[in-house]
Coordinates of C-alpha atoms in Angstrom, one line a residue:
X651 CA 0.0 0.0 0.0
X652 CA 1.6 3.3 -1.0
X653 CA 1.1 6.7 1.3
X654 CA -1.3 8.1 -0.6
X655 CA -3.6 5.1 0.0
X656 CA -2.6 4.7 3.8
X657 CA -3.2 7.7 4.2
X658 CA -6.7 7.6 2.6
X659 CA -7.9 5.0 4.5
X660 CA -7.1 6.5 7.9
X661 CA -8.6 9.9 7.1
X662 CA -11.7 7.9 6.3
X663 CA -12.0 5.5 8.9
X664 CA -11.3 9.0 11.2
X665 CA -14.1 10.3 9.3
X666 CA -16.3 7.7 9.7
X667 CA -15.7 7.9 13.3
X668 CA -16.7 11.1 13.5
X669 CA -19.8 11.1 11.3
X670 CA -21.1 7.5 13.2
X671 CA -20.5 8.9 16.4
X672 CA -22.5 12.1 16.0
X673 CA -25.3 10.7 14.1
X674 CA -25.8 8.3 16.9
X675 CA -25.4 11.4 19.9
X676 CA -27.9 13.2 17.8
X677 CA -30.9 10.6 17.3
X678 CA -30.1 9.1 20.9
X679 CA -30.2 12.6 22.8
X680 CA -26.8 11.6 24.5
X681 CA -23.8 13.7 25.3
X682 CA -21.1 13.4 22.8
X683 CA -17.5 13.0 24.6
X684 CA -14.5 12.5 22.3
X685 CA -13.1 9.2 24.0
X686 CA -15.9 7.6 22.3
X687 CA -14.5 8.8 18.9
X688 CA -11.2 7.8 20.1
X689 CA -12.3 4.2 20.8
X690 CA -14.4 4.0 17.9
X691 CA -11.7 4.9 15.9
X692 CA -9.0 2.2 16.9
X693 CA -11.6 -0.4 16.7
X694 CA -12.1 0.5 12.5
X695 CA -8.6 0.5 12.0
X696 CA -8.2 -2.9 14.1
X697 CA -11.0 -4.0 11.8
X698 CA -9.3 -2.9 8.7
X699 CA -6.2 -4.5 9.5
X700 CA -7.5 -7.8 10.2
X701 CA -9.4 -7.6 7.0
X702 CA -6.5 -6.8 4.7
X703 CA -4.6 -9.5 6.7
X704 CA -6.6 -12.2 6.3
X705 CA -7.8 -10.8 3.1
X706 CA -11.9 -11.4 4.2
X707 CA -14.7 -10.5 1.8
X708 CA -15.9 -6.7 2.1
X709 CA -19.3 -7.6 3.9
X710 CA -17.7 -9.2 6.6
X711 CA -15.7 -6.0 8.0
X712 CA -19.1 -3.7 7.4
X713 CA -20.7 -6.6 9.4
X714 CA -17.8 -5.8 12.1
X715 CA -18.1 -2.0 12.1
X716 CA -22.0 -1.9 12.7
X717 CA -21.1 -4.6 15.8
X718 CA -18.0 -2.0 16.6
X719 CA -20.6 0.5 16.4
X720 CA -23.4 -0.8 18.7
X721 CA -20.9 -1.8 20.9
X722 CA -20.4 2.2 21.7
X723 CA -24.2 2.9 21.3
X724 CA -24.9 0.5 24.2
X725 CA -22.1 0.4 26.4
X726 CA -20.8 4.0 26.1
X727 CA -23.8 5.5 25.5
X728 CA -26.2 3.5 27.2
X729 CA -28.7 2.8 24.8
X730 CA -31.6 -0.3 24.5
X731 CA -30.4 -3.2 22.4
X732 CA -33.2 -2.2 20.1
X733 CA -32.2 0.9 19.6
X734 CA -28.3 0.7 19.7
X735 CA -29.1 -1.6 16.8
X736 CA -31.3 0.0 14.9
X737 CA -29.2 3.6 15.3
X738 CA -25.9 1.2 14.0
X739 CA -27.3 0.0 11.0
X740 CA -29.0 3.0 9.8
X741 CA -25.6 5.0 10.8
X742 CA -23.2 2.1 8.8
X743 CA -25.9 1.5 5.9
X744 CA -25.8 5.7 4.8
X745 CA -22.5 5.5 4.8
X746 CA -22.2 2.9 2.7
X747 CA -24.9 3.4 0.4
X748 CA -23.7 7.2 -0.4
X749 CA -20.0 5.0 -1.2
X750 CA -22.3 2.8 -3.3
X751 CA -24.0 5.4 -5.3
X752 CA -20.6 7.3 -5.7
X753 CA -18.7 4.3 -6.8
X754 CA -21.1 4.0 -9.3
X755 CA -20.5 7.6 -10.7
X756 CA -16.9 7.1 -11.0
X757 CA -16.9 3.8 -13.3
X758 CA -19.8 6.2 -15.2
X759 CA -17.9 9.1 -15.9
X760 CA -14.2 8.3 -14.1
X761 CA -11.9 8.8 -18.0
X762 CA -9.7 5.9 -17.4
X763 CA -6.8 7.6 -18.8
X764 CA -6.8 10.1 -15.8
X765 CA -3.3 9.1 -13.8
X766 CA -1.0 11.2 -11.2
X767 CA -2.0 14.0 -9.3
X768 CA -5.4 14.8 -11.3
X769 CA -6.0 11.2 -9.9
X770 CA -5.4 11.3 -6.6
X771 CA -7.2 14.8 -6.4
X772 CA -10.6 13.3 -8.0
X773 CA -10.6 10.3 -5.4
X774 CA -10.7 12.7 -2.1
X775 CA -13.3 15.1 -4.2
X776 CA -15.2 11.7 -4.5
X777 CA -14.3 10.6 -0.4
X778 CA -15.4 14.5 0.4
X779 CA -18.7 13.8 -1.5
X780 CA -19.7 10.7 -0.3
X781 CA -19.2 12.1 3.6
X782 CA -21.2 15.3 2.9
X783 CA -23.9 12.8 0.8
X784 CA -24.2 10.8 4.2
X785 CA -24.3 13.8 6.2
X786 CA -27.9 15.4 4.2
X787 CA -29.1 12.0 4.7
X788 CA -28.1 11.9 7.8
X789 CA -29.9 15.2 8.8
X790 CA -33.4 14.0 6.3
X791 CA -33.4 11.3 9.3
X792 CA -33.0 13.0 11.9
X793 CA -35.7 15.4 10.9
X794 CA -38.2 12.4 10.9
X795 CA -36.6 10.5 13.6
X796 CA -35.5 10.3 16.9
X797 CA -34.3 7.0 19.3
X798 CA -34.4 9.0 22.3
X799 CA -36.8 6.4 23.4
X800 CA -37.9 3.2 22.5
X801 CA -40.6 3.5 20.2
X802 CA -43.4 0.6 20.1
X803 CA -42.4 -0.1 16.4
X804 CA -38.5 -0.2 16.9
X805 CA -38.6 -3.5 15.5
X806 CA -40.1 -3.0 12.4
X807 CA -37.5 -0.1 11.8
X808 CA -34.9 -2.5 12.7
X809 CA -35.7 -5.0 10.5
X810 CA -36.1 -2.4 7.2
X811 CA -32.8 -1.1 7.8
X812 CA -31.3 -4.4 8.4
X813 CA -32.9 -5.4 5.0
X814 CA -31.7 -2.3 2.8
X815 CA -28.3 -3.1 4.7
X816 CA -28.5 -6.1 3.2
X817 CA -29.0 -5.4 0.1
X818 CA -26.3 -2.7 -0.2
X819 CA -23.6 -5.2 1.1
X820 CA -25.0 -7.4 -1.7
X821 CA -24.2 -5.0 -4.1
X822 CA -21.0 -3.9 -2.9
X823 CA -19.8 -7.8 -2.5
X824 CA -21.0 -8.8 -6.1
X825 CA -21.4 -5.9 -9.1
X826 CA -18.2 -4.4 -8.5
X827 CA -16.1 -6.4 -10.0
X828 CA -17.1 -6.0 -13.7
X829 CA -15.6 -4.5 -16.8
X830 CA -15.5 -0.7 -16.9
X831 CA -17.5 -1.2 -20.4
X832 CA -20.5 -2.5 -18.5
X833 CA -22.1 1.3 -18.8
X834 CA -25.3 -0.2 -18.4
X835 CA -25.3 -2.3 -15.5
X836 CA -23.7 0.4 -13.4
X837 CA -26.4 2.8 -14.4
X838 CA -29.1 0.4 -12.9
X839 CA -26.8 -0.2 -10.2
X840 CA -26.5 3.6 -9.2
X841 CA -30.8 3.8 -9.8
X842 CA -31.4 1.0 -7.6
X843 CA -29.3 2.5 -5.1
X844 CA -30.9 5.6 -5.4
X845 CA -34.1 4.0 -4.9
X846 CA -32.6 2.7 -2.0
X847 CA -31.9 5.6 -0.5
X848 CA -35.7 6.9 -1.4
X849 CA -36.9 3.5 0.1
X850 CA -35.3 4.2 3.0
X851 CA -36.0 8.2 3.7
X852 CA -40.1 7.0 3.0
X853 CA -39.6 4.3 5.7
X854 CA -38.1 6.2 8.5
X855 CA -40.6 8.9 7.9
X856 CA -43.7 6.5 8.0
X857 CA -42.6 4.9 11.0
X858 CA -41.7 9.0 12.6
X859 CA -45.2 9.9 11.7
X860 CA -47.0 6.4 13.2
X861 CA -45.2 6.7 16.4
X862 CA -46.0 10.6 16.3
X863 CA -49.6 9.6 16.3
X864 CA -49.6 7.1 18.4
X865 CA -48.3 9.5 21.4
X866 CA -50.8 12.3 20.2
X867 CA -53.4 9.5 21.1
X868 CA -52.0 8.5 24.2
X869 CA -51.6 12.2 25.3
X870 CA -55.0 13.2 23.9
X871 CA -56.6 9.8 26.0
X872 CA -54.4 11.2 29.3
X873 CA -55.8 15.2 28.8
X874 CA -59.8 14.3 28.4
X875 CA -59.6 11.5 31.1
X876 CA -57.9 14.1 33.5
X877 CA -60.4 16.9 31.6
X878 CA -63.2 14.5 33.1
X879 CA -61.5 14.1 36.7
X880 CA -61.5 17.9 36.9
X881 CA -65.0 18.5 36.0
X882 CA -66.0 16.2 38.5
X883 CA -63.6 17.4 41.3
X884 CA -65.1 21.0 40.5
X885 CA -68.7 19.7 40.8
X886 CA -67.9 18.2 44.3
X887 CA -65.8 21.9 45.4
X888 CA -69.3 23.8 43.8
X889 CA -71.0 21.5 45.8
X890 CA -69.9 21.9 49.1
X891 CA -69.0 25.3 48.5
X892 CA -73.1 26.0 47.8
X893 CA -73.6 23.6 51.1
X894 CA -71.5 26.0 52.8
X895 CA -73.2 29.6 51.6
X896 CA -76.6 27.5 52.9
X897 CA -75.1 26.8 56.4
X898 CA -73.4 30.9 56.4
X899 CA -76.9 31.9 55.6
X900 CA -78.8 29.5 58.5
X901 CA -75.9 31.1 60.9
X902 CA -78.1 33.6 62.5
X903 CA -80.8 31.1 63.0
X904 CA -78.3 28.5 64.9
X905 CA -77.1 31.0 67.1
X906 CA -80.4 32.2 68.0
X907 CA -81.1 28.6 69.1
X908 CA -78.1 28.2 70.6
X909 CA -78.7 31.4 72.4
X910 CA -82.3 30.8 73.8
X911 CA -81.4 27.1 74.9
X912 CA -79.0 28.6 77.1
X913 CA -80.7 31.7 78.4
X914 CA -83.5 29.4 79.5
X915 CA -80.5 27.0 81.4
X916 CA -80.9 24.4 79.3
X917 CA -77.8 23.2 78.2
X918 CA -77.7 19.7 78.1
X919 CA -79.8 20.6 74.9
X920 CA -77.4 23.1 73.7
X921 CA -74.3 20.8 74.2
X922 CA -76.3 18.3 71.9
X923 CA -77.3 21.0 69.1
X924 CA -73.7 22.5 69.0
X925 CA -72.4 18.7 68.6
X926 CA -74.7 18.6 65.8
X927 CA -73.1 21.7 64.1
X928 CA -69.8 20.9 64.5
X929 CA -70.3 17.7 62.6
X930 CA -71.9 19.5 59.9
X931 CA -69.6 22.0 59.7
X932 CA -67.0 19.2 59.6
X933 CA -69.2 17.7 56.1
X934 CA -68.4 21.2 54.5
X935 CA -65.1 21.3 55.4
X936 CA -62.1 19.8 53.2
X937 CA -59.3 17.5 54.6
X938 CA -56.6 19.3 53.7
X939 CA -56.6 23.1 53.2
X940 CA -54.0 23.8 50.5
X941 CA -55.4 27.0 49.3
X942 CA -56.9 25.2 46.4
X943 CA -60.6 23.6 46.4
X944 CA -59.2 21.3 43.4
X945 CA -55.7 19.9 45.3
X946 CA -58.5 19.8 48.2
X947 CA -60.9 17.8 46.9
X948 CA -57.9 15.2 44.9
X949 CA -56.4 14.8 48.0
X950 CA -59.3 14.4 50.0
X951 CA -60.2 11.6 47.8
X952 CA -56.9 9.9 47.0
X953 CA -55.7 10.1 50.5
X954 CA -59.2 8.3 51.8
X955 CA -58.7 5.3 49.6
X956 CA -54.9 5.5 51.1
X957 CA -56.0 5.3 54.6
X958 CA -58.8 2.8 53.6
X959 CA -55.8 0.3 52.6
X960 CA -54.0 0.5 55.3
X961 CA -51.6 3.3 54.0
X962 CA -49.8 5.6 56.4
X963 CA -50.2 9.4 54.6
X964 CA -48.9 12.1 55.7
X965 CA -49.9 15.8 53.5
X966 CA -48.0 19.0 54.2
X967 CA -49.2 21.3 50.6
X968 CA -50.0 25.1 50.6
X969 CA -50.5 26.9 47.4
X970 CA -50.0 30.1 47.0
X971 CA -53.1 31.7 46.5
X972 CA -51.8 33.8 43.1
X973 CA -49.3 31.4 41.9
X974 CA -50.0 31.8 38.0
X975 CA -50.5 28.2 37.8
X976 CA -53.8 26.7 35.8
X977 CA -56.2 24.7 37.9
X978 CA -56.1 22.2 35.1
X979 CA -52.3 21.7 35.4
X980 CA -52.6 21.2 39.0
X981 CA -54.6 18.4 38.6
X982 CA -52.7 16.8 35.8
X983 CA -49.7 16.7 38.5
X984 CA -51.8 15.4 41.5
X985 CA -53.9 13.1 39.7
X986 CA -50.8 11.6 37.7
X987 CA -48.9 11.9 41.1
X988 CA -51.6 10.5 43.8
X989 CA -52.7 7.6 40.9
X990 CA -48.8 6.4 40.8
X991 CA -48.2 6.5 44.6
X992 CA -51.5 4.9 45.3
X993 CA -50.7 2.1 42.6
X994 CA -47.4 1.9 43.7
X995 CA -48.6 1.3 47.6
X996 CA -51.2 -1.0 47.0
X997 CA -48.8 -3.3 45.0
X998 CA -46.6 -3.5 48.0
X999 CA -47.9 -6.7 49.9
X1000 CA -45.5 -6.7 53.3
X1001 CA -43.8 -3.7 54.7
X1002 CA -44.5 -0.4 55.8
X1003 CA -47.4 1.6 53.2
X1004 CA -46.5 5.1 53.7
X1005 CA -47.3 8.3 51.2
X1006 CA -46.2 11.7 52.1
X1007 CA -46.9 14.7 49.6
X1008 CA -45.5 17.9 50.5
X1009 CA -45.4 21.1 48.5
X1010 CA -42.7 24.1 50.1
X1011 CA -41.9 27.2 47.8
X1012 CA -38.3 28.3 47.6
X1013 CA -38.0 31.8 46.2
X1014 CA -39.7 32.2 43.0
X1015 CA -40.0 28.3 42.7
X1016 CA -42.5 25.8 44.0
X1017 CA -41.6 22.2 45.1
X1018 CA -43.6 19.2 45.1
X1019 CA -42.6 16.2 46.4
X1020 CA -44.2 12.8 46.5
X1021 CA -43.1 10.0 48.3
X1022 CA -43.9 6.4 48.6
X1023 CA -43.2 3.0 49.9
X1024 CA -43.1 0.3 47.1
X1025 CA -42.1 -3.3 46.1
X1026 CA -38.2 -4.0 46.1
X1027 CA -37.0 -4.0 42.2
X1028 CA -39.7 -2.0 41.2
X1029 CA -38.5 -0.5 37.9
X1030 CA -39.1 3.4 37.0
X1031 CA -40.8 3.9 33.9
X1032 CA -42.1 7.3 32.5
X1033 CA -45.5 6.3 31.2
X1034 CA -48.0 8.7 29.7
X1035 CA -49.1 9.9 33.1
X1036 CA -45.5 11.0 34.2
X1037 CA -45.3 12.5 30.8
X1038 CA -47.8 14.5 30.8
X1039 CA -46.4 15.8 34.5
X1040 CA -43.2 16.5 33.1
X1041 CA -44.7 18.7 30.0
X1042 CA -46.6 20.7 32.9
X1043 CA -43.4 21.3 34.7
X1044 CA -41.5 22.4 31.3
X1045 CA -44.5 24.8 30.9
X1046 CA -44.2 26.4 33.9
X1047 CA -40.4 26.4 33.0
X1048 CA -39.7 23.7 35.8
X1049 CA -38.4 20.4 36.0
X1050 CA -39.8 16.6 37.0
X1051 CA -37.1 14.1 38.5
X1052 CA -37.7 10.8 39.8
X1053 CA -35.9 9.1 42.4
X1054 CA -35.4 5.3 42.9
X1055 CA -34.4 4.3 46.4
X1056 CA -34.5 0.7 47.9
X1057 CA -37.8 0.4 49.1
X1058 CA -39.1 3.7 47.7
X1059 CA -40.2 6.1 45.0
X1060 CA -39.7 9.8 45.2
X1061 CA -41.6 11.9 42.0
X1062 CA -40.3 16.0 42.6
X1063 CA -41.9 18.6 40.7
X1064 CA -40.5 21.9 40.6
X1065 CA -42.3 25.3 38.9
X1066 CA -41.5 28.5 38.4
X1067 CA -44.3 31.2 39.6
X1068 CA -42.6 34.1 38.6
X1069 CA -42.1 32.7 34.7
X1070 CA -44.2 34.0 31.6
X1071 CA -47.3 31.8 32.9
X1072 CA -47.6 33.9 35.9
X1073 CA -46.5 36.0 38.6
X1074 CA -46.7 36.4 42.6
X1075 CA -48.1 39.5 44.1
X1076 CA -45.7 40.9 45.7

């Protein structure tokens, strides 16, 4: 190998490092470090090496670099297997296919009288080409798709990729290796790969758009059923707020009673009547007074079916009364919040039930916290109903973190009251 084609390979496997690397930070949402690069790197040019060695057939080193590659997605990055392989062979197969679809150019219009430097120059315009090809396909998918998360039709993605893999190694391995007069072939060649490429772009952007609609849904079914819970938690505060204008306006009336039992010294009789208002002032009242009849009336309810199971609670919440914050996306958060704790509680069968909720404000922020007792190995996952508590907290320019202890679940929710959604009186 002479140094203009050592050094040709290294720059490329570099590149390839590179490119790889960032497409799979970018469609994974993970931090890019450089060490990865690094490693990435040395294993290509390990994998070269043994190659040219033991002189192996060209698929079986593209095979080696998409296992090199998912190696790094799911150990370095910390990626699902589904999704460390899907990311691999869509990062490896773009790559290749933009090589494919170039190599095909230069047997169509590569002179083969061209030597020397006019040579050398056309094969790193033709390396430079194929990496900025890969890199607008690389950014078509990532307009349409993201493997932040596991979708629910990874493996359908993972199998179409694997195919059009497939069939690009195929092509690599076996129509290369013809007469330069073939003009024909390679021009089917370079449209089949093309369509290729066009396959592939309307794949990943079906399966973007189905899993796009399938979380509208999900969100969608999450807003009406909590819609629903909050027309009915308002009925109940309406309700007992009209019981309680009924028992301000038959005030008078008791205390008159009250009054002429004991001016005529019977107060045996009054004792009994004022035990009799006490209990129905006690039907008017909420639970828990957090300066909100809709957080009153949730936690009323949710903590009632705690204590009804057996589960220690313990509620320490006061709302500011202008916090800027919608009553609706109060009781996403406590419906979301109670409905996991409570689940969570009465799927522990020995031990200690215990919920706690508190709320504290800390400058211009507000802090929830929910805690809760739960089943050993009890795995966190974000469902729709932490989801939709975490795109409340982002639109009060908060956060949502969740915290995995031995025996215990902590969900914190933090907003900001002073943000563009609202603001304190001051």
């Amino acid at each position: 190998m002479d140094w203009f084609s050592f050094w040709l390979v290294v720059l490329t496997l570099a590149g390839l490092s590179v490119v790889h690397i960032a497409f799979i930070t970018r469609i994974t949402k993970k931090e890019w470090k450089p060490w990865k690069i690094i490693v990435y790197f040395f294993m290509l040019c390990l994998l070269q090496r043994t190659s040219a060695i033991l002189k192996l057939f060209d698929f079986i080193p593209i095979c080696g670099e998409i296992l090199a590659l998912y190696v790094i997605s799911r150990w370095a990055f910390g990626n699902r297997p589904s999704v460390s392989w899907a990311a691999s062979i869509l990062a490896v197969y773009v790559t290749q296919l933009s090589s494919g679809i170039m190599n095909a150019l230069e047997i169509l219009l590569l002179i083969p009288s061209i030597r020397g430097f006019l040579l050398y120059l056309l094969i790193i315009l033709a390396t430079v080409i194929t990496f900025v090809m890969s890199g607008f396909c690389y950014a078509f998918i990532l307009k349409f798709l993201s493997l932040e998360e596991e979708g629910p039709y990874i493996f359908i993605l993972l199998l179409s990729s694997l195919f059009f893999c497939a069939a690009e190694l195929y092509i690599m391995q076996n129509s290369y290796h013809v007469s330069l007069d073939e003009t024909g072939k390679h021009l089917l060649l370079l449209v089949l790969q093309v369509m290729g490429l066009c396959a592939l772009c309307s794949t990943l952007y079906a399966y973007g758009r189905a899993c796009s609609e399938l979380k509208t849904k999900g969100e969608l079914a999450a807003l009406a059923q909590a819609a629903q819970a909050q027309k009915t938690y308002i009925a109940e505060a309406q309700m007992r707020y009209g019981k309680t204008q009924a028992f301000r306006h038959d005030i008078k009336n008791h205390l008159a009673v009250l009054g002429n039992l004991l001016n005529t010294g019977q107060t045996g009789e009054a004792k009994d009547y004022l035990e009799k208002l006490e209990s129905k002032t006690a039907e008017l009242s909420f639970p828990y007074q957090t300066g909100n009849p809709i957080v009153d009336v949730l936690l009323g309810e949710k903590m009632e079916l705690a204590r009804l199971a057996g589960i220690e609670t313990e509620v320490s919440v006061f709302l500011p009364k202008i916090c800027g914050i919608d009553d609706f996306d109060l009781c996403v958060i406590f419906a979301n919040a109670l409905d996991n704790v409570l689940e969570a509680c009465l799927a522990l069968r020995d031990g200690r039930k215990r919920i706690t909720v508190r709320g504290e404000r800390q400058g211009d922020y507000y802090m929830l916290e929910f805690d809760n007792t739960c089943a050993e190995g009890t795995s966190v996952a974000v469902g729709i109903g932490l989801s939709n508590v975490k795109a409340v907290a982002e639109k009060y320019h908060g956060a949502m973190l969740t915290e995995r202890e031995s025996c215990g679940f902590r969900l914190n929710v933090l907003l900001n009251l002073s943000g563009d959604e609202g603001r304190l009186s001051r």
